[in-house]
Tab-separated table of C-alpha atoms and ligand atoms in Angstrom:
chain	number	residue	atom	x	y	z
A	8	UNK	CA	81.162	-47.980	7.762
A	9	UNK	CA	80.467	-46.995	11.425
A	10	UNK	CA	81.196	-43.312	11.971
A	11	UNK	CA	83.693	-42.550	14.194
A	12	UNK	CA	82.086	-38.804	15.625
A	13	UNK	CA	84.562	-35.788	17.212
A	14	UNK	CA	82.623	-32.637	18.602
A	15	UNK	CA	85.328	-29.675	17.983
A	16	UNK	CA	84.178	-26.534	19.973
A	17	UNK	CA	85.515	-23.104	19.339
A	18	UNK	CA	85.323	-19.730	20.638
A	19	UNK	CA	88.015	-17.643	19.573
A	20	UNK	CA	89.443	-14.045	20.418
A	21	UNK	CA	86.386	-12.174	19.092
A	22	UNK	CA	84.165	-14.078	21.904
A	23	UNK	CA	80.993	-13.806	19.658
A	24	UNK	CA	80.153	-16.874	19.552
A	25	UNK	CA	80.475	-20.540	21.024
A	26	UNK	CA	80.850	-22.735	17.755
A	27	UNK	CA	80.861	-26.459	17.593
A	28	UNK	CA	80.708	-29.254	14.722
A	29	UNK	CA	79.991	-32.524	14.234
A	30	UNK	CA	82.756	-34.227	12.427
A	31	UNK	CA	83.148	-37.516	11.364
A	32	UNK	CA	86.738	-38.717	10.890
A	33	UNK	CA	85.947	-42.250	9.866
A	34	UNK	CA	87.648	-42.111	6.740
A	35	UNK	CA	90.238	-39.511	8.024
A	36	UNK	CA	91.247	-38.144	4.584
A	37	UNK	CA	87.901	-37.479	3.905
A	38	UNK	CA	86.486	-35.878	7.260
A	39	UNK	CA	82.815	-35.029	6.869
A	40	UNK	CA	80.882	-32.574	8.488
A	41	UNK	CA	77.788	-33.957	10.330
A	42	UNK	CA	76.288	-30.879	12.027
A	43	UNK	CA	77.023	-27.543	13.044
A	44	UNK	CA	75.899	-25.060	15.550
A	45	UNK	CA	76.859	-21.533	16.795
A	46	UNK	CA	75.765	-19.939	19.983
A	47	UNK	CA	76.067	-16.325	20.370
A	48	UNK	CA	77.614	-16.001	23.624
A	49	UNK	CA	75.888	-15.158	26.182
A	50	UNK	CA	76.458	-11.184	27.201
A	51	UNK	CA	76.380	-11.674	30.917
A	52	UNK	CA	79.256	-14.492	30.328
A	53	UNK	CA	81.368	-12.225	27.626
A	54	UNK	CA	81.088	-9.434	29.700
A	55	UNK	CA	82.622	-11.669	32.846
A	56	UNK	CA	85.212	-13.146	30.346
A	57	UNK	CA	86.036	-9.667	28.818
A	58	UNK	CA	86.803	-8.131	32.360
A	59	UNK	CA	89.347	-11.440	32.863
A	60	UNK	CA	91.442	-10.862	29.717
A	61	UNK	CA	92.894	-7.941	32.178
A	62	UNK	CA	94.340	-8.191	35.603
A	63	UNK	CA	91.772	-6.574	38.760
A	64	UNK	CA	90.303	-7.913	41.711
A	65	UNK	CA	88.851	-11.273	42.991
A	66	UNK	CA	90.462	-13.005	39.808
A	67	UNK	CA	90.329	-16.734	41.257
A	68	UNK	CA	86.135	-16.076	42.202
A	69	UNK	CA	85.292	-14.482	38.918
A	70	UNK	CA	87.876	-17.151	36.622
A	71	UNK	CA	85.210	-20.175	38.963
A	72	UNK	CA	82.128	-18.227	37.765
A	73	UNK	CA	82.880	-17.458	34.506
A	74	UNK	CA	84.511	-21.320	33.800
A	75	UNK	CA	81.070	-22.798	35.019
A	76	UNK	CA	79.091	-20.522	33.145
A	77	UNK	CA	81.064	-21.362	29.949
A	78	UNK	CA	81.283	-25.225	30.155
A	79	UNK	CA	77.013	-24.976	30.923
A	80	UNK	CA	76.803	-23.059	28.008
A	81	UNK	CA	79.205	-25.686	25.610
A	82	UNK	CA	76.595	-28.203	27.068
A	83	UNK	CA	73.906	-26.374	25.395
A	84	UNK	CA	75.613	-26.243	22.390
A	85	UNK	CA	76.306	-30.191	22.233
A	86	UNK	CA	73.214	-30.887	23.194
A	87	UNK	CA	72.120	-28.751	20.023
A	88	UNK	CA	74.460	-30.558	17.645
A	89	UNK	CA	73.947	-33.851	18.879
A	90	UNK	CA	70.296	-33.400	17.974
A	91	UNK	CA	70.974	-32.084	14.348
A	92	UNK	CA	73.465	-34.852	14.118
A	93	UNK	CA	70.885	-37.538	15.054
A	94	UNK	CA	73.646	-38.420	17.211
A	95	UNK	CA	74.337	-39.787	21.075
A	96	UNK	CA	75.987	-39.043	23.751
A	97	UNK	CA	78.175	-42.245	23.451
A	98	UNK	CA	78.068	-42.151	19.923
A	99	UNK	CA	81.140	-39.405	20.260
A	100	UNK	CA	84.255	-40.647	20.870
A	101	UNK	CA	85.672	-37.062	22.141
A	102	UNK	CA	84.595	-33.844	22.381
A	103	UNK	CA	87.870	-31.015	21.528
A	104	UNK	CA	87.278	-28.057	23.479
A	105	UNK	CA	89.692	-24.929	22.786
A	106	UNK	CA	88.390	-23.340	26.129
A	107	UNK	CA	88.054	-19.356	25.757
A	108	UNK	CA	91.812	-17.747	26.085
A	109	UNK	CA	92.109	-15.061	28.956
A	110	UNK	CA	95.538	-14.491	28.560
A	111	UNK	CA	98.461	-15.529	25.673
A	112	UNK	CA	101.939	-14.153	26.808
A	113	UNK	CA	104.313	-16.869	24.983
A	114	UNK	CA	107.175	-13.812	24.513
A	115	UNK	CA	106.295	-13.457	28.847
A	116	UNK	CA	109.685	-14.928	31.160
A	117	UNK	CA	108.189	-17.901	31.620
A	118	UNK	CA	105.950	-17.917	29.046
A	119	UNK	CA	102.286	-18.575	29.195
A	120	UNK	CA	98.596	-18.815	27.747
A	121	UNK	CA	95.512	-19.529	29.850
A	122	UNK	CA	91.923	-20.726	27.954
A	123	UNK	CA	89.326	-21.255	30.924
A	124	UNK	CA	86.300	-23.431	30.283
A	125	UNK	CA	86.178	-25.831	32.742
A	126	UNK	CA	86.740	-29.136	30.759
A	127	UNK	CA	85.997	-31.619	33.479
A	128	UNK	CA	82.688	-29.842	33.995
A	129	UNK	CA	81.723	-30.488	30.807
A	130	UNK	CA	82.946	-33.935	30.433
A	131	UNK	CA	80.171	-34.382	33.437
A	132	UNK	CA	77.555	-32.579	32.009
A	133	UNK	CA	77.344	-34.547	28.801
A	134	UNK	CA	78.733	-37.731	29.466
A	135	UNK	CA	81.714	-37.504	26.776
A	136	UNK	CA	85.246	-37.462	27.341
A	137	UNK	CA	86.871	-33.917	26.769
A	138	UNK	CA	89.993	-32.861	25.107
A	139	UNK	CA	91.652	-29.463	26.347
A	140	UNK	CA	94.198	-27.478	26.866
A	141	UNK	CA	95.745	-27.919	23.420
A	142	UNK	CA	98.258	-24.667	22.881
A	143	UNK	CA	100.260	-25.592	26.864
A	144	UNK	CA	102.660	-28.226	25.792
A	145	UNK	CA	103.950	-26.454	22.719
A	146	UNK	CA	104.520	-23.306	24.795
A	147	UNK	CA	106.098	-25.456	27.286
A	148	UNK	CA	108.432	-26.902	24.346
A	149	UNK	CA	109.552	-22.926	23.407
A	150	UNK	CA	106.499	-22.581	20.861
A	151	UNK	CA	103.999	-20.209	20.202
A	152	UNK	CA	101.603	-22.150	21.135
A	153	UNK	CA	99.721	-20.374	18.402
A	154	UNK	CA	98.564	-20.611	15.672
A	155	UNK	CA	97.436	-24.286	15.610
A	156	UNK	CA	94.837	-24.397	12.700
A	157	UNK	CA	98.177	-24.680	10.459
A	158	UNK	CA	98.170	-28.340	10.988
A	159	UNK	CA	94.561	-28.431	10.025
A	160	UNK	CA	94.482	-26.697	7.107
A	161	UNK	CA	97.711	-28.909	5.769
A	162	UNK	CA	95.740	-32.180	6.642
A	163	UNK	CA	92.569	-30.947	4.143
A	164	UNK	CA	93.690	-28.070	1.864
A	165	UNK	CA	97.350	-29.423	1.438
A	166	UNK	CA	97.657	-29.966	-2.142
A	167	UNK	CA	100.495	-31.843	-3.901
A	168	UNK	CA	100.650	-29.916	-7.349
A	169	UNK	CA	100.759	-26.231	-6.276
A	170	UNK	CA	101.220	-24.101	-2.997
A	171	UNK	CA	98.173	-22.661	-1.344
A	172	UNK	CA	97.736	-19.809	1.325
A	173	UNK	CA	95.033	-19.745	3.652
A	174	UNK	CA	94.014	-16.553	6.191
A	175	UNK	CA	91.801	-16.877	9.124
A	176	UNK	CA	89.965	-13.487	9.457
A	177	UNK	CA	88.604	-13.855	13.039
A	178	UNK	CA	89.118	-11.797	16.211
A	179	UNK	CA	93.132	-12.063	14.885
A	180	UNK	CA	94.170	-12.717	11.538
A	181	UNK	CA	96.520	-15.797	10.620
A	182	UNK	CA	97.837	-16.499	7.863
A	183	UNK	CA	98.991	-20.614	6.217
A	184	UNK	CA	100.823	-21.171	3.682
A	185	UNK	CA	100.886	-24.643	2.164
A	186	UNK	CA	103.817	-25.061	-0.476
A	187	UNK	CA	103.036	-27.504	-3.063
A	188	UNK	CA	106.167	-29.528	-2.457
A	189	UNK	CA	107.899	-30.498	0.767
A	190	UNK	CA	109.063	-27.685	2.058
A	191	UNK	CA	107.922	-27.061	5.428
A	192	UNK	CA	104.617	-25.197	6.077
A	193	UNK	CA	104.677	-21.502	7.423
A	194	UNK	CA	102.159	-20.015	9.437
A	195	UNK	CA	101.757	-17.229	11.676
A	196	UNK	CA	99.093	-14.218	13.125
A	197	UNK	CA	99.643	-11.067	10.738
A	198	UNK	CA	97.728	-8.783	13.680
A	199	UNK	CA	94.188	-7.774	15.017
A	200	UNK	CA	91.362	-8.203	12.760
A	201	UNK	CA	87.963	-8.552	13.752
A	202	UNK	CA	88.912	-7.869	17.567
A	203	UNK	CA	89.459	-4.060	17.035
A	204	UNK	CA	86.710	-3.694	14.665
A	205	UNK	CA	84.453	-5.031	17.185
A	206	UNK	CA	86.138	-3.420	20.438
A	207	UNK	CA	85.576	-0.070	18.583
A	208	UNK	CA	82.106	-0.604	17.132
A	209	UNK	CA	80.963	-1.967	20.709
A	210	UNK	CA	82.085	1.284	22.042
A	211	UNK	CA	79.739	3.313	20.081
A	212	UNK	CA	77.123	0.873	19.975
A	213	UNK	CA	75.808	0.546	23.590
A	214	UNK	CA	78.624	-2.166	24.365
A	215	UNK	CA	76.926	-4.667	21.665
A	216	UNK	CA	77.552	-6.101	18.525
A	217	UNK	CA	79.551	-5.326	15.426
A	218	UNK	CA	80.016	-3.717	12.237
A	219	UNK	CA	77.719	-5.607	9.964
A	220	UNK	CA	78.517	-5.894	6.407
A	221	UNK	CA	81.251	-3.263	7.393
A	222	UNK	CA	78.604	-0.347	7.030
A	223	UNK	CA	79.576	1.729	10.171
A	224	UNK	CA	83.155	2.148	8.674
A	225	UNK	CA	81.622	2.087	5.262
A	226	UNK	CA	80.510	5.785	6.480
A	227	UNK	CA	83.786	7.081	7.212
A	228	UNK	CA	87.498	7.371	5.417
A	229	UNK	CA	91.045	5.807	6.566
A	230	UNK	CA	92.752	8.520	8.560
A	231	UNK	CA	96.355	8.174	7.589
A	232	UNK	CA	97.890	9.551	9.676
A	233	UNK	CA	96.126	7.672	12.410
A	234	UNK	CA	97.055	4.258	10.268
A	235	UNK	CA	100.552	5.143	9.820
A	236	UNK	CA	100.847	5.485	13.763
A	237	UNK	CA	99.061	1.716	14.241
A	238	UNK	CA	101.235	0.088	11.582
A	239	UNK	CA	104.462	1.716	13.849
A	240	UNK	CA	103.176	-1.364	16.524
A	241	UNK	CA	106.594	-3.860	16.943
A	242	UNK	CA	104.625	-6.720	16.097
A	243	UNK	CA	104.191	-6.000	12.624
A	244	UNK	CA	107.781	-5.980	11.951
A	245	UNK	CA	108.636	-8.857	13.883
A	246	UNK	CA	109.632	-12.159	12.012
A	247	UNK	CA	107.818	-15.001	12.416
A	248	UNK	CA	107.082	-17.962	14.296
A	249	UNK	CA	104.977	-14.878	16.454
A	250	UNK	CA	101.497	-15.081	17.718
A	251	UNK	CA	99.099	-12.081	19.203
A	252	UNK	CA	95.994	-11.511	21.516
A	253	UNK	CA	93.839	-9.134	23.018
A	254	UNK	CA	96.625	-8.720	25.145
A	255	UNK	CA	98.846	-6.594	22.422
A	256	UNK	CA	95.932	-5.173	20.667
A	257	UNK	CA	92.949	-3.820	22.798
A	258	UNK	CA	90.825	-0.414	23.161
A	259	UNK	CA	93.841	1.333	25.515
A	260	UNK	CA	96.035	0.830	22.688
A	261	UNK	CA	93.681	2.137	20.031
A	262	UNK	CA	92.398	5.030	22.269
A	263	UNK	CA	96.528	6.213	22.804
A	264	UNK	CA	97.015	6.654	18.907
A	265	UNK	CA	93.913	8.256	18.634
A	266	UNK	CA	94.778	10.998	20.964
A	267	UNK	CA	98.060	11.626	19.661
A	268	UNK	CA	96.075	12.349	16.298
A	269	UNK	CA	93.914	14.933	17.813
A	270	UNK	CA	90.195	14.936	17.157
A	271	UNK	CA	88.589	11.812	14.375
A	272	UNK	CA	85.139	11.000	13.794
A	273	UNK	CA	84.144	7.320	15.216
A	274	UNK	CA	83.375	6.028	11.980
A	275	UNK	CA	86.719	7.321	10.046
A	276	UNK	CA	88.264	5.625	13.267
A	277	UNK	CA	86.555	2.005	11.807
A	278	UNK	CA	87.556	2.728	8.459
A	279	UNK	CA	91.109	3.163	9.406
A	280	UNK	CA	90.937	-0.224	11.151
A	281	UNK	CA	89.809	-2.336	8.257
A	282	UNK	CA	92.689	-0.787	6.474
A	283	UNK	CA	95.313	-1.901	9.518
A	284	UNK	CA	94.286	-5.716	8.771
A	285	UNK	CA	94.071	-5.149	4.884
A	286	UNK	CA	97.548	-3.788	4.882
A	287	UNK	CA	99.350	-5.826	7.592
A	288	UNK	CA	98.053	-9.123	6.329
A	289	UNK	CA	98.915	-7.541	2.386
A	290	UNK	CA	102.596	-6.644	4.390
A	291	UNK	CA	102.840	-10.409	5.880
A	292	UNK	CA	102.229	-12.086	2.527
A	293	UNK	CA	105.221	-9.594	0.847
A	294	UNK	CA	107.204	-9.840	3.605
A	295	UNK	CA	106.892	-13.084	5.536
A	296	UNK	CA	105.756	-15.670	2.964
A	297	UNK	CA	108.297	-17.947	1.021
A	298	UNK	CA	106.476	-16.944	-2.533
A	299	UNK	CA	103.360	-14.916	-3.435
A	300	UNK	CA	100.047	-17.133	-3.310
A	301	UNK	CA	97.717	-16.763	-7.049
A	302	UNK	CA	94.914	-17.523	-4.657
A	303	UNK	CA	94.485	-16.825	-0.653
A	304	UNK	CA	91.408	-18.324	0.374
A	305	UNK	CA	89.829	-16.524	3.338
A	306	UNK	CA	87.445	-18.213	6.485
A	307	UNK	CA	86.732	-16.806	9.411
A	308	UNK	CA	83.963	-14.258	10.291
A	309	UNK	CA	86.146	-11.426	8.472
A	310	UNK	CA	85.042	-13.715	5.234
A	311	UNK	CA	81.474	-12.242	5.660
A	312	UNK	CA	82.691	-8.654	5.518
A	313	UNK	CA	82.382	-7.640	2.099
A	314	UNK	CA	84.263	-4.141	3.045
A	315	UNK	CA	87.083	-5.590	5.266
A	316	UNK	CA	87.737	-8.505	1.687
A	317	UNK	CA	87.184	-5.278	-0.920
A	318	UNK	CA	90.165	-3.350	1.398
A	319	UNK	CA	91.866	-6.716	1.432
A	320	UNK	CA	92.025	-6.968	-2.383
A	321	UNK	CA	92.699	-3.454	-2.948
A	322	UNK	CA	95.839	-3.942	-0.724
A	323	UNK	CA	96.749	-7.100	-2.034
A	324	UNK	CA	98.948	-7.201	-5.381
A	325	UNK	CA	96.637	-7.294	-8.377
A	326	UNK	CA	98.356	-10.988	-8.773
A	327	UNK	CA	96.868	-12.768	-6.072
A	328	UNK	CA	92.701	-13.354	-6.401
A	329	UNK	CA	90.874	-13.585	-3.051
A	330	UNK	CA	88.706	-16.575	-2.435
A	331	UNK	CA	86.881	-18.512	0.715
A	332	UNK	CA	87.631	-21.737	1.488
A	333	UNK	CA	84.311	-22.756	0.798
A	334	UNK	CA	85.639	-23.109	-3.085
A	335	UNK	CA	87.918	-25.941	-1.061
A	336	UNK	CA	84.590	-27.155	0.329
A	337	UNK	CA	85.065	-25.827	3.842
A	338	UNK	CA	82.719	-23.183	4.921
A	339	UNK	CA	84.228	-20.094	6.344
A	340	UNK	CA	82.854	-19.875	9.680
A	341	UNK	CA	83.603	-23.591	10.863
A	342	UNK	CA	86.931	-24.057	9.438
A	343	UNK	CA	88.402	-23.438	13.315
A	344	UNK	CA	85.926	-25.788	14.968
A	345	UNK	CA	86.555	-28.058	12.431
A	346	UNK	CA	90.199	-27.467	13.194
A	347	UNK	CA	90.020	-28.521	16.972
A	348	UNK	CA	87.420	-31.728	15.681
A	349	UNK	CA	90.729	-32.987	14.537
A	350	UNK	CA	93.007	-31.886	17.305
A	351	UNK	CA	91.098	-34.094	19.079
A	352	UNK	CA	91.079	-36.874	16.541
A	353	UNK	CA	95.269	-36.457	16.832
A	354	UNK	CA	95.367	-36.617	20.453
A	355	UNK	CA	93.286	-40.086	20.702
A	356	UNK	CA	95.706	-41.743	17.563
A	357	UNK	CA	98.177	-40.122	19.050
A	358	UNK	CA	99.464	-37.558	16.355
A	359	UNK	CA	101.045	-34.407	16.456
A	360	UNK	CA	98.510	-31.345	16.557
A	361	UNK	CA	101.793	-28.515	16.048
A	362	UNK	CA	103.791	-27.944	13.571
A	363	UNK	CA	107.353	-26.979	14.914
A	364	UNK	CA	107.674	-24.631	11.729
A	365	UNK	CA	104.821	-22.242	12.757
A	366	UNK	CA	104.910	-22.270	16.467
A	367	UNK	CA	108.415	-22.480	16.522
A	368	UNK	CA	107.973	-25.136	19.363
A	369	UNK	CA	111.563	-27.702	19.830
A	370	UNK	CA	109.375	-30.588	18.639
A	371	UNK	CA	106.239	-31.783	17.523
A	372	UNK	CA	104.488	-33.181	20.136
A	373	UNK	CA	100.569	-34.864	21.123
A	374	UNK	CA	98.774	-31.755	22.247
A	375	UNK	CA	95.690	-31.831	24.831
A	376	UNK	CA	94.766	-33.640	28.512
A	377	UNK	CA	91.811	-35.600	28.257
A	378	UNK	CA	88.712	-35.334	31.133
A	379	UNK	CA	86.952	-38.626	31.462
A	380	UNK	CA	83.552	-38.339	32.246
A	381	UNK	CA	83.180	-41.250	34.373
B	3	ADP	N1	78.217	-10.362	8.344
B	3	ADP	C1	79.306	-9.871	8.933
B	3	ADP	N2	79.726	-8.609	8.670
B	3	ADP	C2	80.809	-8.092	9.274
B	3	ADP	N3	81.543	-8.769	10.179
B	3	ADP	C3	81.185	-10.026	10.475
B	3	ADP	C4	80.049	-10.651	9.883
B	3	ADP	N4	79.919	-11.895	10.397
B	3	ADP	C5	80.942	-12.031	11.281
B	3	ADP	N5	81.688	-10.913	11.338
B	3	ADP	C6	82.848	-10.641	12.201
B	3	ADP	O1	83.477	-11.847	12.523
B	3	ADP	C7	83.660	-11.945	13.950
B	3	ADP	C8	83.683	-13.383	14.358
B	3	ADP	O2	84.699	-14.034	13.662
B	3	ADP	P1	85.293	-15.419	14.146
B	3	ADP	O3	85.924	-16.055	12.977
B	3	ADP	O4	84.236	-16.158	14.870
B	3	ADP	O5	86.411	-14.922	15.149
B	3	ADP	P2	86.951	-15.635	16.473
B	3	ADP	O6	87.611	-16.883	16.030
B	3	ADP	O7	87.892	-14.637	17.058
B	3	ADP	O8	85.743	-15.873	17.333
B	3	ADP	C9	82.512	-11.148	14.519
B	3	ADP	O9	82.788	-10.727	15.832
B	3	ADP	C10	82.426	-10.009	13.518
B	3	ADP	O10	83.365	-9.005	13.812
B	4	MG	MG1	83.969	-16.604	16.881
């Protein structure tokens, strides 16, 4: 059978790293992985898209910069997993590129959420179509716009003879759950993960990096008081469909609750954030999810933290046993480019990509505008 070839690229709120499969959707129930490839972005381009997640001067210049800089550097990274593919340019039918978001305000009157990349400019540079812009239309139907890897993880982890629960640890946690029967699916983002942990590590690390293994915070000891005053954030309480950013949860926040404790060491500071996502995602499950999960299988970088998944467990009921989904056969760290892969394998059959239930969007609807290379 001919393959029939999506590229999915994704950078996502941590902006470590541009990621991008090769996926091959030609039996669409079975979707196979043909290549992947991760590019650590480059720091000149982070630092440019950093200083754009907040408002300041010469907005429009810098947003042109930094949007050529990133669809040159998605180039790269086709280029790369073309050539592990043994693959062509016109042997891809689309490439599905999530763009790098600047700003989410879906709560903002009217709402909004902006991921720059420069699609068209990438659609030239490698001669394939490009799919973008996927989380507009469902904020422009009254969704979240986020999370959208819900969908994704119905489509392959869905399983007809018991629920499942599935939490993406990146730059935010979110959190699927899949009930066994046909109930609908919920999904939502518990809070910061990865984000904070980096922002804070970055800060004391010469503005690189992050907390490998979770060793820095390894060093230090959750302040409590100092996690009491984080878990106070609205968002935590706040029922779901709901989705979060940078914008909610960024060093200016962290550095205000800090003060108010008086003086903590750096590294108790990093412990005390590892035990913000262990407890709010532990919270979300109690709280926010129709039944408790025997099993939440974790992806995202946060699965590669042995600390951050030990504090997970320990906050977790003794009931429910943490797993990756790489015992569902996906590994970890490309379970969101695999995600947008299909995105853009719904927008050319012309599927749904949201799921009204999680974004809390008035319908489901085709998500993406296509660039045509020629
Ligand atoms: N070995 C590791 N030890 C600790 N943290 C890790 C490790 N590998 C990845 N991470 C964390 O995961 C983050 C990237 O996660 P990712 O799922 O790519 O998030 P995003 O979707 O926001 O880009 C890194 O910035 C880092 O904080
Ligand atoms: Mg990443």
């Amino acid at each position: 059978m001919a393959g029939d070839y999506y590229i999915g690229i994704m950078s996502g709120t941590s902006m470590d790293a541009i990621d991008a499969v090769v996926v091959d959707f030609a039996n669409p129930k079975q979707a196979e992985l043909r290549a992947s490839y991760s590019l650590a972005m480059p720091r000149a381009l982070q630092q440019s898209l950093l200083a754009l997640c907040h408002s300041g001067d010469n907005e429009v210049e810098r947003i042109a910069a930094a949007e050529a800089a990133f669809a040159e550097a998605c180039a790269l990274v086709v280029a790369e997993v073309l050539a592990q593919a043994q693959l062509k340019a016109t042997d891809i039918t689309a490439i599905a590129s999530h763009g790098q978001t600047i700003r989410h305000q879906p709560q903002a009157k009217p709402p909004y959420t902006v991921q720059i990349g420069d699609p068209m400019r990438l659609a030239l540079l490698t001669a394939i179509p490009v799919i973008s812009e996927f989380r507009r239309k469902d904020i422009l139907l009254g969704g979240e716009g986020a999370p959208l890897v819900p969908a994704y993880h119905q489509a392959v982890f869905a399983r007809a003879d018991q629920p499942t629960a599935i939490l993406n640890l990146g730059g935010i946690a979110n959190i699927t759950w899949l009930p066994g029967a046909a109930d609908a699916v919920t999904g939502f983002d518990t809070g910061p993960a990865n984000t904070l942990l980096d922002q804070w590590y970055q800060a004391h690390h010469n503005g690189q990096g992050f907390d490998e293994g979770g060793n820095w915070a390894a060093q230090g000891q959750v302040h409590p008081q100092l996690l009491a005053r984080l878990l106070s954030d609205p968002y935590f309480n706040r029922q779901p469909p709901k989705s979060t950013g940078r914008d909610d949860f960024h060093l200016p926040w962290l550095t205000a609750h800090i003060q108010a404790c008086g003086d903590i060491a750096a590294t108790d500071v990093q412990r005390t954030l590892v035990a913000l996502s262990a407890k709010t995602v532990a919270d979300a499950v109690e709280r926010f999810l129709p039944q408790q999960p025997q099993r939440l299988y974790v992806c995202g970088g946060g699965a590669l933290n042995p600390l951050l998944m030990e504090a997970l467990q320990q906050a977790l009921p003794r009931t429910i046993t943490l797993a990756t989904t790489e015992q569902l056969g996906v590994e970890p760290q490309w379970v969101e480019a695999m995600a947008f892969a299909w995105l853009g394998w719904c927008f050319e059959h012309k599927k749904p990509g949201n799921l009204p239930a999680v974004t809390g969007a008035s319908s489901p609807a085709i998500l993406g505008v296509k660039y045509l290379p020629d």
